[in-house]
Amino acid sequence: MQKEQSKNRNFIALAAVGIHISIGSVYAWSVFTNPIMEQMGISLREVQWAFSLAIFFLGMSAAFLGQYVERYGPRKSGLVSAAFFSTGMFGAGLAVAFNNVALLYLFYSVIGGIGLGIGYITPVSTLIKWFPEKRGFATGLAIMGFGFGAWFASPIIQYLIEHVGVVNCFITLGALYLLLMLPSALYLAPPVKSGEAAVQETLFSEYEMTLKNAMHNKMFYILWLYLFINITCGISLLSVASPMLQEIVGMSAMSAAVVVGIIGIVNGAGRLAWSAISDYLGRGKTFFCFFVIQMFAFYLLTTTQDPIWFPVLLYIIISCYGGGFATMPAYLADVFGTKELAAIHGRILSAWACAGIAGPLLTSLIKESTGSYVSLLQIFSATFLLISIVALWVNTALSKPQVKK
């Protein structure tokens, strides 16, 4: 026990970033798209399904394996995440080598997706317990790593594909991620609750709920709705950012690609910035800001074709998209406590699994039926108007749930 207490919480945060920056490389999947299509001779839809299924299994594994993290601790769950995620990468290389799409879905999407889900929730509750006075900043730091993962991984993936091929690229990445995730997982540990540390945590965790208690509280479903709407609209925008810029603004494919690259940086930076702001502004007010800002930003996107302002509005929206991910764990800790935070956070992330399917599907349906992105942007603006009203009511009419300990 003394050994665990002697750990440096700043190194705990660094270990959390190590795990998240590894699994965050999933957002660099688009770099694989054309090479896999060419090598395996499959369609774009088949390749994209690998990514969509990976996000789905990320959300669902986080939803139902959060209790595993609470029961066995962050070290064991981190090791499991490393094993599943790296196995998914190794298997994806074999799938491409054998030209087998089903094998690609099994390894990259299912096995790798489970590793993603466990790895995503593993460091979060641990960091909140180590940084009770800066919950937003602590979780934002780790989840920022997930947002930046694609920014770091994309050039590495491109280099490996060009020099060693797709198959060896997957195998090399699997080994690299394993080397980064294993020591990160081994260093993770919860703080020892004794003395001043225990008193400090108590001050910031007045309410302690189990997952069962939380799921019988209306705030759980309100926060699930918050996350679902924020992700659905944001991921829809991410899925069509490049063609939207080319169609509405008239950008070249190369210029649009540059904007998309900057979006990745804003996504990561927004996670840290907004979560840190929430420590001072409060979680409820921060989400209200997300909704109001995006309501105006989506509406303004329908009124401009300016090559400067249009990308700026995209960046603003994506900062709120990333900020929602990073602020939610701290919001959950404020409302439900930290007793079973990993399990509660995991269950909330089922909203991500649902949004990962609903967002791109809604986008394609509206675009194909109207021939334009304008209606989609108007619908999102109206949606944020409605959820802003809900958030205003929640912030003014609801207080912390009173439960018996």
XYZ file of C-alpha atoms in Angstrom:
405
model
C 0.000 0.000 0.000
C 2.844 2.353 0.854
C 4.308 1.763 -2.565
C 1.074 2.860 -4.250
C 0.850 6.004 -2.133
C 4.445 6.952 -3.071
C 3.505 7.194 -6.744
C 3.662 10.654 -8.258
C 0.240 11.811 -9.420
C 1.814 13.745 -12.293
C 3.281 10.490 -13.591
C -0.139 8.884 -13.116
C -1.509 11.583 -15.434
C 1.314 10.910 -17.909
C 0.501 7.176 -17.871
C -3.138 8.009 -18.587
C -2.083 10.118 -21.572
C 0.081 7.219 -22.791
C -2.940 4.936 -22.965
C -5.266 7.501 -24.513
C -2.831 8.757 -27.127
C -2.375 5.131 -28.264
C -6.047 4.225 -28.594
C -6.868 7.700 -29.959
C -5.101 6.654 -33.161
C -8.423 5.083 -34.171
C -9.387 8.537 -35.483
C -6.570 8.216 -38.036
C -8.436 5.385 -39.774
C -9.022 7.506 -42.885
C -5.283 7.224 -43.674
C -5.818 3.485 -44.135
C -8.926 3.863 -46.301
C -7.484 4.107 -49.823
C -4.540 1.718 -49.260
C -6.871 -0.978 -47.874
C -9.370 -0.464 -50.712
C -6.585 -0.865 -53.265
C -4.907 -3.859 -51.634
C -8.061 -5.789 -50.696
C -10.176 -4.688 -53.658
C -13.151 -3.721 -51.481
C -15.524 -0.754 -51.509
C -15.370 2.424 -49.459
C -18.480 1.365 -47.546
C -16.847 -1.919 -46.515
C -13.747 -0.107 -45.294
C -15.757 2.503 -43.405
C -17.748 -0.192 -41.655
C -14.547 -1.304 -39.942
C -14.278 2.153 -38.330
C -17.991 2.454 -37.493
C -18.032 -0.968 -35.851
C -14.879 -0.129 -33.875
C -16.566 2.982 -32.450
C -19.703 0.967 -31.702
C -17.747 -1.675 -29.778
C -15.789 1.082 -28.044
C -19.010 2.528 -26.661
C -20.642 -0.787 -25.808
C -17.572 -2.318 -24.159
C -17.146 0.851 -22.096
C -20.815 0.636 -21.163
C -20.754 -2.938 -19.919
C -17.161 -3.449 -18.766
C -16.921 -0.367 -16.534
C -17.700 -2.568 -13.528
C -14.694 -4.717 -14.452
C -12.476 -1.653 -14.149
C -13.917 -0.874 -10.712
C -13.546 -4.464 -9.510
C -10.021 -5.237 -10.703
C -8.473 -1.766 -10.747
C -6.837 0.405 -13.423
C -3.630 -1.622 -13.717
C -5.307 -4.889 -14.708
C -7.881 -3.218 -16.926
C -5.119 -1.199 -18.589
C -3.207 -4.385 -19.341
C -6.350 -5.976 -20.775
C -6.877 -2.901 -22.959
C -3.284 -3.094 -24.221
C -3.664 -6.798 -25.018
C -6.951 -6.387 -26.898
C -5.960 -3.229 -28.779
C -2.588 -4.526 -29.930
C -4.112 -7.898 -30.852
C -6.658 -6.005 -32.937
C -3.839 -4.281 -34.818
C -1.881 -7.517 -35.362
C -5.059 -9.260 -36.552
C -5.916 -6.402 -38.911
C -2.539 -6.923 -40.578
C -3.302 -10.626 -41.019
C -6.759 -9.791 -42.375
C -5.255 -7.571 -45.072
C -2.604 -10.187 -45.851
C -5.287 -12.899 -46.288
C -7.645 -10.439 -48.038
C -10.439 -11.306 -45.574
C -12.942 -8.553 -44.713
C -14.674 -10.613 -42.002
C -11.319 -11.105 -40.291
C -10.704 -7.340 -40.475
C -14.024 -6.677 -38.731
C -13.324 -9.349 -36.102
C -9.861 -8.136 -35.161
C -9.860 -4.374 -35.775
C -13.513 -3.613 -35.004
C -14.540 -6.165 -32.357
C -11.339 -7.138 -30.527
C -9.646 -3.784 -31.078
C -12.903 -1.975 -30.272
C -13.151 -3.742 -26.911
C -9.587 -2.650 -26.178
C -10.581 0.902 -27.089
C -13.547 0.912 -24.718
C -11.687 -0.511 -21.728
C -8.706 1.736 -22.381
C -10.872 4.833 -22.662
C -12.502 4.505 -19.229
C -9.547 2.945 -17.357
C -7.559 6.122 -16.519
C -10.477 8.510 -16.050
C -11.857 7.509 -12.648
C -8.282 6.995 -11.404
C -7.274 10.538 -12.349
C -10.354 12.037 -10.724
C -9.403 10.301 -7.470
C -5.818 11.595 -7.686
C -6.943 15.156 -8.552
C -10.165 15.712 -6.555
C -9.657 19.486 -6.545
C -9.167 19.665 -10.355
C -11.461 16.981 -11.726
C -12.105 18.710 -15.025
C -8.457 19.472 -15.738
C -7.320 15.951 -14.797
C -9.785 14.109 -17.021
C -9.322 16.672 -19.770
C -5.597 15.963 -19.755
C -6.090 12.248 -20.448
C -8.944 12.643 -22.898
C -6.966 15.333 -24.690
C -4.533 12.523 -25.494
C -7.333 10.641 -27.224
C -8.146 13.714 -29.302
C -4.497 14.241 -30.272
C -3.946 10.550 -31.016
C -4.830 10.863 -34.687
C -2.646 13.948 -35.109
C 0.400 11.999 -33.918
C -0.510 8.724 -35.612
C -1.462 9.962 -39.083
C 2.034 10.851 -40.360
C 3.507 7.700 -38.789
C 0.880 5.522 -40.462
C 1.421 7.252 -43.818
C 5.187 6.787 -43.557
C 4.881 3.103 -42.650
C 2.408 2.387 -45.462
C 4.731 3.990 -48.009
C 7.855 2.208 -46.770
C 6.744 -1.196 -45.425
C 3.199 -1.655 -46.761
C -0.229 -1.916 -45.122
C 0.266 -5.351 -43.546
C 3.572 -4.508 -41.874
C 2.189 -1.104 -40.894
C -0.522 -2.721 -38.781
C 1.946 -5.157 -37.208
C 4.469 -2.408 -36.440
C 1.784 -0.210 -34.889
C 0.547 -3.111 -32.776
C 4.045 -3.539 -31.361
C 4.557 0.199 -30.794
C 1.228 0.622 -29.007
C 1.954 -2.415 -26.842
C 5.320 -0.937 -25.831
C 3.657 2.364 -24.889
C 0.530 0.995 -23.219
C 2.140 -1.731 -21.080
C 4.341 0.542 -18.908
C 1.530 3.113 -18.768
C -0.915 0.487 -17.468
C 1.612 -0.923 -14.984
C 2.105 2.506 -13.393
C -1.602 3.218 -12.936
C -2.969 2.774 -9.413
C -5.658 4.408 -7.258
C -4.489 6.628 -4.392
C -4.523 5.236 -0.868
C -7.477 6.778 0.961
C -5.944 7.755 4.254
C -5.313 10.865 6.290
C -5.535 14.226 4.573
C -6.077 12.679 1.124
C -9.204 10.906 2.336
C -10.544 14.098 3.917
C -9.839 16.065 0.730
C -11.623 13.501 -1.447
C -14.630 13.520 0.908
C -14.943 17.280 0.516
C -15.349 16.838 -3.241
C -17.470 13.656 -3.161
C -20.474 14.344 -0.968
C -22.631 11.871 -2.854
C -21.494 8.334 -3.553
C -23.732 6.231 -5.800
C -23.425 2.773 -7.232
C -24.169 2.181 -10.906
C -27.560 0.751 -9.908
C -28.404 3.875 -7.890
C -27.279 6.156 -10.700
C -29.407 4.383 -13.292
C -32.478 4.971 -11.137
C -31.806 8.706 -11.095
C -33.178 11.022 -13.783
C -29.893 12.958 -13.986
C -28.236 9.878 -15.479
C -30.581 9.970 -18.468
C -30.353 13.737 -18.818
C -26.563 13.510 -18.989
C -26.826 10.585 -21.427
C -28.975 12.822 -23.665
C -26.460 15.684 -23.332
C -23.644 13.448 -24.533
C -25.689 11.772 -27.281
C -26.713 15.081 -28.883
C -23.257 16.620 -28.542
C -21.596 13.589 -30.146
C -24.231 13.015 -32.846
C -23.950 16.533 -34.217
C -20.177 16.704 -33.829
C -19.398 13.333 -35.371
C -21.760 14.105 -38.253
C -19.754 17.228 -38.977
C -16.470 15.330 -38.721
C -17.685 12.685 -41.162
C -18.392 15.233 -43.927
C -16.054 18.123 -43.093
C -13.925 17.784 -46.232
C -16.722 17.407 -48.820
C -18.729 20.140 -47.059
C -15.824 22.565 -47.329
C -15.384 21.718 -51.003
C -19.100 21.998 -51.812
C -20.128 25.045 -49.773
C -16.914 27.075 -49.604
C -15.392 25.882 -52.872
C -12.101 24.763 -51.333
C -9.745 22.428 -53.123
C -9.312 18.927 -51.750
C -5.851 19.861 -50.457
C -7.075 22.999 -48.673
C -9.944 21.047 -47.132
C -7.449 18.429 -45.926
C -5.450 21.153 -44.162
C -8.597 22.372 -42.401
C -9.437 18.803 -41.355
C -5.930 18.446 -39.922
C -6.390 21.592 -37.837
C -9.754 20.223 -36.683
C -7.856 17.310 -35.114
C -5.676 19.726 -33.137
C -8.690 21.788 -32.032
C -10.485 18.606 -30.987
C -7.652 17.693 -28.632
C -7.015 21.204 -27.333
C -10.724 21.788 -26.733
C -10.850 18.759 -24.449
C -8.253 20.181 -22.096
C -9.350 23.825 -22.301
C -13.080 23.299 -21.738
C -12.626 20.717 -18.986
C -10.282 23.086 -17.144
C -12.784 25.935 -17.574
C -15.491 23.697 -16.085
C -13.521 23.570 -12.799
C -14.261 27.279 -12.403
C -17.502 27.746 -14.319
C -19.194 24.560 -13.133
C -20.119 21.512 -15.187
C -23.785 22.395 -15.773
C -22.981 25.918 -16.976
C -20.209 24.589 -19.199
C -22.577 22.211 -20.997
C -25.100 25.024 -21.333
C -22.340 27.055 -23.029
C -21.618 24.118 -25.369
C -25.228 24.005 -26.485
C -25.763 27.756 -26.927
C -22.467 28.237 -28.774
C -23.202 25.352 -31.152
C -26.781 26.537 -31.708
C -25.444 29.823 -33.107
C -22.435 28.260 -34.849
C -24.497 25.698 -36.784
C -26.966 28.406 -37.801
C -24.165 30.728 -38.961
C -22.704 27.906 -41.068
C -25.881 28.086 -43.188
C -25.364 31.802 -43.860
C -21.703 31.998 -44.902
C -19.470 30.699 -47.654
C -16.455 32.669 -46.503
C -13.250 30.556 -46.649
C -12.080 32.005 -43.326
C -15.231 32.192 -41.214
C -16.614 28.831 -42.278
C -13.567 26.889 -40.954
C -13.507 29.065 -37.809
C -17.105 28.072 -37.068
C -16.156 24.432 -37.621
C -13.310 24.781 -35.125
C -15.634 26.324 -32.534
C -18.102 23.441 -32.882
C -15.385 20.779 -32.711
C -13.888 22.379 -29.592
C -17.289 21.946 -27.917
C -17.512 18.397 -29.280
C -14.189 17.471 -27.691
C -14.972 19.470 -24.573
C -18.129 17.450 -24.003
C -16.133 14.217 -23.852
C -13.648 15.645 -21.358
C -16.120 17.456 -19.117
C -18.610 14.593 -18.774
C -16.540 12.386 -16.393
C -16.100 15.297 -13.981
C -19.830 16.078 -14.255
C -20.623 12.461 -13.373
C -18.252 12.601 -10.403
C -19.920 15.811 -9.178
C -23.381 14.257 -9.383
C -22.810 10.605 -8.497
C -19.461 10.571 -6.666
C -16.433 8.429 -7.438
C -17.388 5.123 -5.792
C -18.268 3.434 -9.117
C -17.336 6.213 -11.499
C -15.725 3.940 -14.108
C -18.889 1.845 -14.299
C -21.175 4.902 -14.492
C -18.952 6.657 -17.038
C -18.791 3.497 -19.090
C -22.560 3.132 -19.159
C -22.950 6.785 -20.202
C -20.613 6.100 -23.125
C -23.290 3.901 -24.694
C -24.421 7.300 -26.001
C -21.211 7.347 -28.049
C -21.976 3.948 -29.568
C -25.475 5.097 -30.546
C -24.293 8.479 -31.838
C -21.537 6.851 -33.872
C -24.207 5.114 -35.929
C -26.988 7.728 -35.768
C -24.853 10.731 -36.752
C -23.358 9.540 -40.063
C -26.621 7.773 -40.964
C -28.683 10.930 -40.397
C -26.148 12.950 -42.362
C -26.255 10.674 -45.388
C -30.071 10.444 -45.353
C -30.574 14.226 -45.239
C -27.844 14.939 -47.781
C -29.213 12.358 -50.223
C -32.838 13.514 -49.810
C -32.183 17.278 -50.027
C -28.982 17.374 -52.076
C -27.536 19.914 -49.648
C -25.950 20.183 -46.216
C -27.986 23.279 -45.290
C -30.988 21.363 -43.950
C -28.697 19.214 -41.816
C -27.059 22.288 -40.276
C -30.475 23.854 -39.593
C -31.694 20.694 -37.868
C -28.608 20.635 -35.633
C -29.064 24.310 -34.753
C -32.689 23.675 -33.759
C -31.659 20.611 -31.761
C -29.176 22.647 -29.753
C -31.828 25.286 -29.120
C -34.069 22.641 -27.552
C -31.325 21.027 -25.479
C -30.205 24.501 -24.310
C -33.666 25.002 -22.840
C -33.416 21.623 -21.110
C -29.954 22.481 -19.748
C -31.201 25.829 -18.451
C -34.034 24.062 -16.637
C -31.657 21.449 -15.202
C -29.244 24.100 -13.939
C -31.973 26.134 -12.259
C -34.523 23.519 -11.140
C -32.408 20.528 -10.172
C -29.799 20.237 -7.466
C -27.621 17.312 -6.470
C -29.687 14.200 -5.854
C -30.167 13.468 -2.189
C -29.512 9.800 -1.503
C -28.962 7.697 1.531
C -25.441 6.513 1.940
